[in-house]
C-alpha cells in the first residue's frame, strides 16, 4: 500500500529543526534525522520499522530514481512534502538533496551484549569531534566490534555531523552510555587502554593473544585517556609512529587496534596478553 503524503506543517518543521540542533530534543523524542538520498534509501531498505517519517520536495521527486521512489512509496512510512525553500531551513548541509527521514533511535540490551562468550568492544572517553566519532562508529561496525560505549561527556552519537560520518553504520552497532569503564571490568571484561604517551605502555605488535572478553579504551583527542582509566586498565598499549609526529588521530588508532586485535587468538579466562 503506497505511503500517505501530506504537506509539512509548521509544527512538524519546527520539530525537525529542534531534532537537528538540540540533543535534549533528540533524547526526549527518541529520534534523530537522517539526510540524503542514499542514507534514507539505506535506512528504508534495512530498518523500515525505525523510520517514523520522510520529508521530500517536489523538485526531489522529479529527479528521484524509480527504485528509490518505489521503496519509499511501498514502505508504509508516512511522508511529508514541502517547498525547496522550506527544506533549506530544515537541512544541516550546504547543498541539501531535499530528502530526509526522522528515525527512531535503536534500543539495545547491554546485558545481552555482555552475555556473549566473546566480546571485543570499544570504550570512548570524552570523544569531542563529531567526525571522529562518526568514523569510529563506521570502523567499529565494519570490523565487527561487539559494541561501543561512550562517556556522557562525549559528543552525541545522534548529532547530524556524527550521523553523516557513520556512512549508515549507526543503526547496526550496539551503543551505550557509561560514566567510566570500571563497570565493564566488573562484568568480566579485561580493559586495554590506548596510551599515546608511551608511559608504561607496550607496543601493540608485542601482544600475541588476547582475552576472549576485551574492551579497548580510547581517550579524548587532545588529552588521551584519564588517569582513572589508566589505573583501571590491565594493559596500556601504544601504536608506534614516526618520532617527529606527536600522535595519531583517534579514529585511525581505533581502526589499527581493532584490525590488529581482531585477528589475534583469544584465550578464555585470560586477562593479560601473551607477548
mmCIF file of C-alpha atoms in Angstrom, residues 53-152:
data_model
loop_
_atom_site.group_PDB
_atom_site.id
_atom_site.type_symbol
_atom_site.label_atom_id
_atom_site.label_comp_id
_atom_site.label_asym_id
_atom_site.label_seq_id
_atom_site.Cartn_x
_atom_site.Cartn_y
_atom_site.Cartn_z
ATOM 1 C CA UNK A 53 8.518 9.938 8.642
ATOM 2 C CA UNK A 54 10.133 11.002 5.363
ATOM 3 C CA UNK A 55 10.232 14.582 4.051
ATOM 4 C CA UNK A 56 10.798 15.400 0.371
ATOM 5 C CA UNK A 57 10.256 18.276 -2.049
ATOM 6 C CA UNK A 58 8.573 18.291 -5.479
ATOM 7 C CA UNK A 59 11.979 19.054 -7.017
ATOM 8 C CA UNK A 60 13.485 15.943 -5.420
ATOM 9 C CA UNK A 61 10.574 13.756 -6.515
ATOM 10 C CA UNK A 62 11.048 14.829 -10.144
ATOM 11 C CA UNK A 63 14.635 13.550 -10.171
ATOM 12 C CA UNK A 64 14.180 10.627 -7.762
ATOM 13 C CA UNK A 65 15.349 7.237 -9.025
ATOM 14 C CA UNK A 66 12.408 4.932 -9.828
ATOM 15 C CA UNK A 67 13.759 2.273 -7.464
ATOM 16 C CA UNK A 68 14.037 4.806 -4.644
ATOM 17 C CA UNK A 69 10.505 6.047 -5.287
ATOM 18 C CA UNK A 70 9.157 2.510 -5.250
ATOM 19 C CA UNK A 71 10.948 1.761 -1.981
ATOM 20 C CA UNK A 72 9.686 4.947 -0.361
ATOM 21 C CA UNK A 73 6.108 4.614 -1.583
ATOM 22 C CA UNK A 74 5.746 0.949 -0.623
ATOM 23 C CA UNK A 75 7.458 1.230 2.760
ATOM 24 C CA UNK A 76 4.287 2.226 4.564
ATOM 25 C CA UNK A 77 6.154 5.174 6.087
ATOM 26 C CA UNK A 78 4.244 8.437 6.383
ATOM 27 C CA UNK A 79 5.668 11.160 4.099
ATOM 28 C CA UNK A 80 5.579 14.943 4.144
ATOM 29 C CA UNK A 81 6.278 17.282 1.257
ATOM 30 C CA UNK A 82 7.458 20.886 1.378
ATOM 31 C CA UNK A 83 8.973 23.501 -0.909
ATOM 32 C CA UNK A 84 12.694 23.672 -1.587
ATOM 33 C CA UNK A 85 12.806 26.948 0.338
ATOM 34 C CA UNK A 86 11.282 25.366 3.440
ATOM 35 C CA UNK A 87 13.508 22.287 3.140
ATOM 36 C CA UNK A 88 16.584 24.533 3.140
ATOM 37 C CA UNK A 89 15.580 25.658 6.645
ATOM 38 C CA UNK A 90 15.405 22.016 7.772
ATOM 39 C CA UNK A 91 18.695 20.884 6.299
ATOM 40 C CA UNK A 92 22.016 20.748 8.105
ATOM 41 C CA UNK A 93 24.121 20.631 4.915
ATOM 42 C CA UNK A 94 25.204 23.344 2.499
ATOM 43 C CA UNK A 95 23.668 21.741 -0.608
ATOM 44 C CA UNK A 96 20.722 19.605 0.522
ATOM 45 C CA UNK A 97 19.443 16.739 -1.640
ATOM 46 C CA UNK A 98 15.932 17.579 -0.391
ATOM 47 C CA UNK A 99 15.089 14.299 1.286
ATOM 48 C CA UNK A 100 15.356 13.415 4.971
ATOM 49 C CA UNK A 101 13.918 10.895 7.391
ATOM 50 C CA UNK A 102 13.068 11.100 11.061
ATOM 51 C CA UNK A 103 14.304 7.815 12.532
ATOM 52 C CA UNK A 104 13.755 6.163 15.905
ATOM 53 C CA UNK A 105 16.890 5.681 17.970
ATOM 54 C CA UNK A 106 17.644 1.952 18.264
ATOM 55 C CA UNK A 107 17.451 0.382 21.705
ATOM 56 C CA UNK A 108 19.983 -2.313 22.566
ATOM 57 C CA UNK A 109 20.240 -4.641 25.545
ATOM 58 C CA UNK A 110 23.585 -4.201 27.268
ATOM 59 C CA UNK A 111 23.049 -7.371 29.289
ATOM 60 C CA UNK A 112 22.578 -9.393 26.092
ATOM 61 C CA UNK A 113 25.728 -7.906 24.580
ATOM 62 C CA UNK A 114 27.763 -8.686 27.690
ATOM 63 C CA UNK A 115 26.360 -12.212 27.948
ATOM 64 C CA UNK A 116 28.244 -13.232 24.806
ATOM 65 C CA UNK A 117 31.193 -15.583 25.236
ATOM 66 C CA UNK A 118 33.419 -13.343 23.146
ATOM 67 C CA UNK A 119 33.419 -9.571 23.444
ATOM 68 C CA UNK A 120 35.661 -7.151 21.564
ATOM 69 C CA UNK A 121 34.237 -3.779 22.471
ATOM 70 C CA UNK A 122 35.295 -0.149 22.309
ATOM 71 C CA UNK A 123 35.061 2.482 25.014
ATOM 72 C CA UNK A 124 35.337 6.138 24.027
ATOM 73 C CA UNK A 125 36.200 8.584 26.790
ATOM 74 C CA UNK A 126 35.289 12.249 26.209
ATOM 75 C CA UNK A 127 35.344 11.975 22.398
ATOM 76 C CA UNK A 128 34.529 15.508 21.245
ATOM 77 C CA UNK A 129 34.841 15.714 17.463
ATOM 78 C CA UNK A 130 31.686 14.589 15.578
ATOM 79 C CA UNK A 131 33.694 13.448 12.556
ATOM 80 C CA UNK A 132 35.986 11.377 14.761
ATOM 81 C CA UNK A 133 33.051 9.702 16.482
ATOM 82 C CA UNK A 134 31.339 9.049 13.154
ATOM 83 C CA UNK A 135 34.496 7.443 11.790
ATOM 84 C CA UNK A 136 34.888 5.353 14.959
ATOM 85 C CA UNK A 137 31.314 4.065 14.665
ATOM 86 C CA UNK A 138 31.785 3.240 10.989
ATOM 87 C CA UNK A 139 35.089 1.463 11.656
ATOM 88 C CA UNK A 140 33.713 -0.463 14.632
ATOM 89 C CA UNK A 141 30.776 -1.734 12.581
ATOM 90 C CA UNK A 142 32.971 -2.650 9.610
ATOM 91 C CA UNK A 143 35.489 -4.554 11.754
ATOM 92 C CA UNK A 144 32.837 -6.419 13.762
ATOM 93 C CA UNK A 145 33.291 -4.770 17.121
ATOM 94 C CA UNK A 146 30.769 -6.139 19.612
ATOM 95 C CA UNK A 147 29.636 -2.721 20.850
ATOM 96 C CA UNK A 148 30.688 0.845 21.561
ATOM 97 C CA UNK A 149 30.448 2.514 24.959
ATOM 98 C CA UNK A 150 30.814 6.272 25.406
ATOM 99 C CA UNK A 151 31.062 8.566 28.389
ATOM 100 C CA UNK A 152 28.181 11.017 28.712
#
